[in-house]
Coordinates of C-alpha atoms in Angstrom, one line a residue:
M3 CA -10.6 -45.6 -16.0
S4 CA -9.9 -43.0 -13.3
H5 CA -6.2 -42.5 -11.9
A6 CA -5.5 -42.0 -8.3
P7 CA -4.6 -38.4 -7.6
H8 CA -0.8 -37.8 -6.9
Q9 CA 0.4 -37.6 -3.7
P10 CA 3.0 -35.3 -2.0
S11 CA 5.1 -38.5 -1.7
D12 CA 5.2 -39.0 -5.3
L13 CA 7.0 -35.4 -5.4
I14 CA 9.6 -36.7 -2.9
S15 CA 10.2 -39.6 -5.0
E16 CA 10.6 -37.6 -8.1
L17 CA 12.9 -35.2 -6.7
L18 CA 15.2 -38.0 -5.0
T19 CA 15.6 -39.4 -8.4
G20 CA 17.5 -36.2 -9.2
M21 CA 20.0 -36.3 -6.4
R22 CA 23.5 -37.1 -7.5
L23 CA 27.0 -37.5 -5.8
H24 CA 29.9 -36.4 -8.3
G25 CA 33.5 -36.5 -8.0
V26 CA 33.6 -39.0 -5.1
Q27 CA 37.0 -39.5 -3.7
Y28 CA 36.8 -42.4 -1.3
R29 CA 39.4 -43.8 1.6
R30 CA 39.3 -46.7 3.5
I31 CA 40.6 -45.8 6.9
Q32 CA 41.9 -48.1 9.5
T33 CA 43.4 -46.6 12.6
G34 CA 45.1 -47.7 16.2
P35 CA 43.3 -47.3 19.6
T36 CA 44.2 -43.4 19.5
F37 CA 43.3 -41.3 16.8
G38 CA 42.5 -37.6 15.3
L39 CA 41.6 -37.1 11.8
G40 CA 40.8 -33.5 10.5
F41 CA 38.3 -32.9 7.7
P42 CA 38.5 -29.4 6.3
P43 CA 35.5 -27.1 5.3
K44 CA 34.3 -28.1 1.6
P45 CA 31.6 -25.7 0.8
G46 CA 29.3 -27.3 -2.1
H47 CA 30.4 -30.8 -1.3
A48 CA 29.4 -33.5 1.3
Y49 CA 31.1 -35.6 3.6
F50 CA 30.1 -39.0 4.0
H51 CA 31.4 -41.5 6.8
Y52 CA 30.6 -45.2 7.9
L53 CA 32.3 -46.7 10.7
A54 CA 32.5 -50.3 10.3
V55 CA 34.6 -51.3 13.3
G56 CA 35.3 -49.6 16.7
T57 CA 33.9 -46.2 18.3
A58 CA 34.6 -42.6 17.5
T59 CA 33.6 -39.1 18.1
L60 CA 32.7 -36.8 15.5
R61 CA 33.4 -33.2 16.7
G62 CA 32.1 -30.0 14.6
E63 CA 33.2 -26.9 14.0
D64 CA 31.1 -25.4 16.5
G65 CA 32.2 -27.8 19.3
S66 CA 29.1 -30.1 19.2
Q67 CA 30.1 -33.9 19.7
H68 CA 28.3 -37.1 18.3
L69 CA 29.3 -40.7 19.4
L70 CA 29.7 -43.1 16.9
S71 CA 29.6 -46.7 17.1
A72 CA 29.9 -49.5 14.5
G73 CA 27.5 -49.7 11.9
D74 CA 26.7 -45.9 12.2
V75 CA 26.3 -43.6 9.2
V76 CA 26.9 -39.9 8.9
L77 CA 26.3 -37.4 6.3
L78 CA 27.5 -33.8 6.4
P79 CA 25.5 -32.3 3.6
R80 CA 26.9 -28.9 3.5
G81 CA 30.9 -30.2 3.9
E82 CA 31.3 -28.4 7.3
G83 CA 34.7 -28.9 8.7
H84 CA 35.0 -31.7 11.5
A85 CA 37.0 -34.2 13.1
L86 CA 36.5 -37.9 13.9
L87 CA 38.5 -38.7 17.3
S88 CA 39.3 -41.8 19.6
G89 CA 39.3 -39.0 22.5
E90 CA 38.1 -35.8 23.2
N91 CA 41.5 -34.2 23.7
H92 CA 43.5 -36.3 21.1
P93 CA 45.5 -34.0 18.6
V94 CA 44.0 -33.7 15.2
Q95 CA 45.9 -34.1 11.8
C96 CA 44.4 -33.2 8.7
L97 CA 43.5 -36.0 6.6
E98 CA 44.9 -34.5 3.5
T99 CA 48.3 -34.7 5.0
I100 CA 48.5 -38.3 5.6
D101 CA 49.8 -40.6 2.9
A102 CA 47.3 -42.7 1.2
A103 CA 47.9 -45.8 -0.9
P104 CA 45.9 -46.0 -4.4
L105 CA 43.4 -49.1 -4.1
G106 CA 41.5 -48.2 -7.3
D107 CA 40.4 -45.1 -9.5
T108 CA 38.5 -43.2 -6.8
V109 CA 39.5 -45.1 -3.5
S110 CA 42.7 -44.9 -1.5
G111 CA 43.6 -46.5 1.7
I112 CA 45.3 -44.8 4.8
D113 CA 46.6 -47.0 8.0
T114 CA 47.6 -45.2 10.9
C115 CA 47.4 -48.5 13.2
P116 CA 51.0 -49.0 14.8
S117 CA 52.6 -52.4 13.6
T118 CA 52.5 -53.4 17.3
H119 CA 48.7 -53.7 17.1
A120 CA 47.8 -56.7 14.8
V121 CA 44.0 -55.8 14.7
P122 CA 43.0 -52.1 13.9
S123 CA 40.9 -50.4 16.7
A124 CA 38.8 -48.7 14.0
V125 CA 37.7 -49.2 10.4
L126 CA 35.9 -46.6 8.4
F127 CA 35.0 -45.7 4.9
H128 CA 34.8 -42.1 4.0
G129 CA 33.8 -40.2 1.1
C130 CA 34.2 -36.5 -0.1
M131 CA 31.9 -35.5 -3.0
V132 CA 29.8 -33.0 -4.8
F133 CA 26.3 -33.1 -3.6
D134 CA 24.1 -32.5 -6.3
L135 CA 20.3 -32.2 -5.3
G136 CA 19.2 -31.2 -8.6
G137 CA 15.7 -29.8 -8.1
M138 CA 16.1 -30.2 -4.6
Q139 CA 19.1 -27.8 -4.4
G140 CA 17.1 -25.3 -2.1
L141 CA 16.9 -28.0 0.6
S142 CA 21.1 -27.8 1.0
K143 CA 20.5 -24.4 2.9
V144 CA 18.2 -25.7 5.6
M145 CA 19.8 -29.3 6.1
P146 CA 21.2 -30.2 9.4
A147 CA 25.3 -29.8 9.5
V148 CA 25.4 -33.6 10.6
M149 CA 22.9 -36.1 9.6
L150 CA 23.6 -39.3 11.5
A151 CA 21.9 -42.6 10.9
D152 CA 21.9 -45.5 13.5
G153 CA 22.7 -48.6 11.2
N154 CA 21.8 -51.0 13.9
G155 CA 18.5 -49.1 14.9
T156 CA 14.5 -49.1 13.4
Q157 CA 14.6 -45.6 12.4
F158 CA 15.7 -46.5 8.6
P159 CA 14.1 -49.7 7.8
G160 CA 16.4 -51.6 5.1
L161 CA 19.5 -49.7 6.2
L162 CA 20.6 -52.6 7.9
P163 CA 21.5 -55.3 5.1
M164 CA 23.1 -52.4 3.1
V165 CA 25.4 -51.5 6.3
D166 CA 26.0 -55.0 6.7
A167 CA 27.2 -55.1 3.1
M168 CA 29.3 -52.2 3.5
K169 CA 31.1 -53.7 6.4
R170 CA 31.9 -56.8 4.4
E171 CA 33.4 -54.8 1.4
V172 CA 35.2 -52.4 3.6
C173 CA 36.7 -55.3 5.5
S174 CA 37.6 -57.6 2.8
G175 CA 38.9 -55.6 0.2
R176 CA 37.8 -57.7 -2.5
I177 CA 38.2 -56.8 -6.3
G178 CA 36.1 -54.3 -7.3
F179 CA 34.9 -53.2 -3.6
A180 CA 35.2 -49.7 -4.5
G181 CA 32.6 -49.5 -7.1
I182 CA 30.2 -51.6 -4.7
L183 CA 30.8 -49.3 -1.8
A184 CA 30.2 -46.0 -4.0
R185 CA 26.8 -47.4 -5.1
L186 CA 25.9 -48.4 -1.6
S187 CA 26.8 -45.1 -0.3
D188 CA 24.7 -43.4 -2.9
A189 CA 21.5 -45.5 -1.7
V190 CA 22.3 -44.7 1.9
A191 CA 22.8 -41.0 1.3
A192 CA 19.3 -41.0 -0.3
M193 CA 17.7 -42.7 2.4
I194 CA 19.0 -40.4 4.8
V195 CA 17.7 -37.4 2.9
R196 CA 14.5 -39.1 2.4
D197 CA 13.8 -39.8 6.0
W198 CA 14.6 -36.1 7.0
V199 CA 12.4 -35.0 4.3
E200 CA 9.5 -37.5 5.5
R201 CA 10.0 -36.2 9.0
G202 CA 9.2 -32.4 8.1
C203 CA 12.9 -31.2 7.7
D204 CA 13.1 -30.3 11.3
G205 CA 9.8 -27.7 10.6
A206 CA 11.8 -26.2 7.7
S207 CA 9.6 -24.1 5.8
G208 CA 9.6 -23.0 1.8
L209 CA 10.0 -26.0 -0.5
V210 CA 9.6 -28.4 2.3
M211 CA 6.0 -27.2 3.0
A212 CA 5.2 -27.1 -0.7
M213 CA 6.3 -30.8 -1.2
R214 CA 3.7 -31.8 1.6
D215 CA 1.0 -29.5 0.3
P216 CA -1.6 -31.7 -1.4
R217 CA -2.3 -28.8 -4.1
L218 CA 1.1 -27.2 -4.6
S219 CA 2.8 -30.6 -4.8
L220 CA 0.9 -31.4 -7.8
S221 CA 2.0 -28.6 -9.9
L222 CA 5.5 -29.0 -8.6
L223 CA 5.6 -32.6 -9.7
A224 CA 4.1 -31.8 -13.1
L225 CA 6.8 -28.9 -13.4
H226 CA 10.0 -31.0 -12.1
K227 CA 8.7 -33.7 -14.5
D228 CA 8.7 -31.7 -17.7
P229 CA 10.8 -28.1 -17.0
G230 CA 11.2 -27.0 -20.4
R231 CA 7.4 -26.8 -20.8
D232 CA 6.0 -23.3 -21.8
W233 CA 5.1 -22.8 -18.1
T234 CA 2.7 -20.0 -17.1
V235 CA 1.1 -19.2 -13.9
D236 CA -2.4 -20.4 -15.2
A237 CA -0.7 -23.6 -16.4
L238 CA 0.9 -24.3 -13.1
A239 CA -2.7 -23.5 -11.5
A240 CA -4.6 -25.8 -13.6
E241 CA -2.0 -28.6 -12.5
S242 CA -3.0 -27.8 -8.7
N243 CA -6.7 -27.5 -9.5
I244 CA -7.2 -24.0 -8.1
S245 CA -7.7 -20.7 -9.5
R246 CA -4.8 -18.6 -10.7
S247 CA -5.2 -16.0 -8.1
V248 CA -5.2 -18.4 -5.4
F249 CA -2.4 -20.4 -6.8
A250 CA -0.1 -17.4 -6.9
D251 CA -0.7 -16.3 -3.5
R252 CA -0.4 -19.6 -2.1
F253 CA 2.9 -20.5 -4.1
Q254 CA 4.2 -17.0 -3.0
T255 CA 3.5 -17.6 0.9
V256 CA 4.6 -20.9 1.2
I257 CA 7.7 -21.1 -0.9
G258 CA 8.6 -17.4 -0.4
T259 CA 9.0 -16.7 -4.4
A260 CA 6.9 -16.1 -7.1
P261 CA 5.8 -19.2 -9.4
L262 CA 7.7 -18.1 -12.7
R263 CA 10.7 -17.2 -10.6
Y264 CA 10.8 -20.8 -9.1
V265 CA 10.4 -22.2 -12.8
T266 CA 13.4 -20.2 -14.0
E267 CA 15.6 -21.0 -10.8
L268 CA 14.7 -24.7 -11.1
R269 CA 15.8 -24.6 -14.8
M270 CA 19.1 -23.3 -14.0
Q271 CA 19.9 -25.5 -11.4
L272 CA 19.0 -28.5 -14.0
A273 CA 21.2 -26.6 -16.5
S274 CA 24.2 -26.4 -14.1
Q275 CA 24.1 -30.1 -13.3
W276 CA 23.8 -31.1 -17.1
L277 CA 26.5 -28.8 -18.3
T278 CA 28.9 -29.9 -15.3
H279 CA 28.3 -33.4 -15.1
Q280 CA 26.6 -34.6 -18.2
S281 CA 28.8 -32.7 -20.4
L282 CA 25.8 -31.5 -22.9
S283 CA 26.4 -28.7 -25.0
I284 CA 24.8 -25.1 -24.2
E285 CA 22.7 -25.5 -27.1
V286 CA 21.1 -28.8 -26.1
V287 CA 20.6 -27.5 -22.6
A288 CA 18.8 -24.6 -23.9
E289 CA 16.7 -26.7 -26.4
R290 CA 15.7 -29.1 -23.3
L291 CA 14.8 -26.3 -21.1
G292 CA 12.5 -24.7 -23.9
Y293 CA 14.4 -21.5 -24.5
A294 CA 13.9 -20.7 -28.5
S295 CA 17.6 -19.6 -28.7
Q296 CA 20.8 -20.1 -27.0
A297 CA 21.3 -16.3 -26.1
A298 CA 17.9 -16.3 -24.3
F299 CA 18.9 -19.1 -22.4
S300 CA 22.4 -17.5 -21.6
R301 CA 21.0 -14.2 -20.4
A302 CA 18.8 -16.3 -18.0
Y303 CA 21.6 -18.3 -16.6
K304 CA 23.9 -15.3 -15.8
R305 CA 21.1 -13.3 -14.4
V306 CA 20.4 -16.5 -11.9
M307 CA 23.7 -18.1 -11.4
G308 CA 25.9 -15.0 -11.6
H309 CA 28.4 -16.2 -14.4
S310 CA 27.7 -17.5 -18.2
P311 CA 27.1 -21.3 -19.1
G312 CA 30.1 -21.1 -20.9
A313 CA 32.0 -20.8 -17.5
T314 CA 30.2 -23.4 -15.8
R315 CA 31.2 -25.7 -18.7
R316 CA 34.9 -24.9 -18.2
G317 CA 34.6 -25.6 -14.8
R318 CA 35.4 -22.3 -13.7
S319 CA 32.3 -21.4 -11.6
L320 CA 31.8 -22.1 -8.0
I321 CA 29.5 -24.4 -7.0
S322 CA 26.2 -23.1 -5.9
P323 CA 25.1 -23.3 -2.2

């Protein structure tokens, strides 16, 4: 019985399953008619905003402005500094200097609505997290600073019911709402990234072009599914059903790096994720990734990441961009 060939969409699906949001800290924020909330730069992190009630202006570090209305979701995948404002010239206060009341393990509440106002003018849900793309980590460099999804529009089929659910959880504050919102935020962020990839990543090259290449996507899919296999250029070319020389030239031209270097960099990205967020031992990670010894793995890791796997486990390393 024959099987249908893999399509580029299979690779996109495989890569999206590796996307994780770690160390999430959420805030439920309600304001009066005027407000200015500042969010400092957080390299290696992402900011997530969902505006449940009211309107706001998001102003980026470069002065760009995005008008937000109720139902809009914003993902800032590179953690760039920005502000949410009720008006263009309203003074801005850093969110981290505003007193917050704990509402759960990972969520707190901020209320700047004056007591003279019975109903908040704006209610939003905000998160700051480590944005771990797993095998897609290279995409973070080419993602736009601001990714905006209109929860009431037609660009994102299936987003509206999730946004509606988020609004109910944000506004009701029922028991367990923080955990539900965290899961919904994960799903919404994945949808935004998927839409950007499917639309061609704004013309970005490299990995994006390879993901959409019917030949290269076959080898990439096999590699991402089994990164610990003893990969050679011949083996990767066989997955793409083309000759070794054609594959190597095509891979170098499209992705901008040699096939085996890509294999090593992918393994180290996955290793960092497993060491940091799954608390796996260095020995186990080395074995999973096909290294004959812990020493060989450690040398490769330090060469690519710039520090030892032990430093990553101890939390001393900087998060890769």
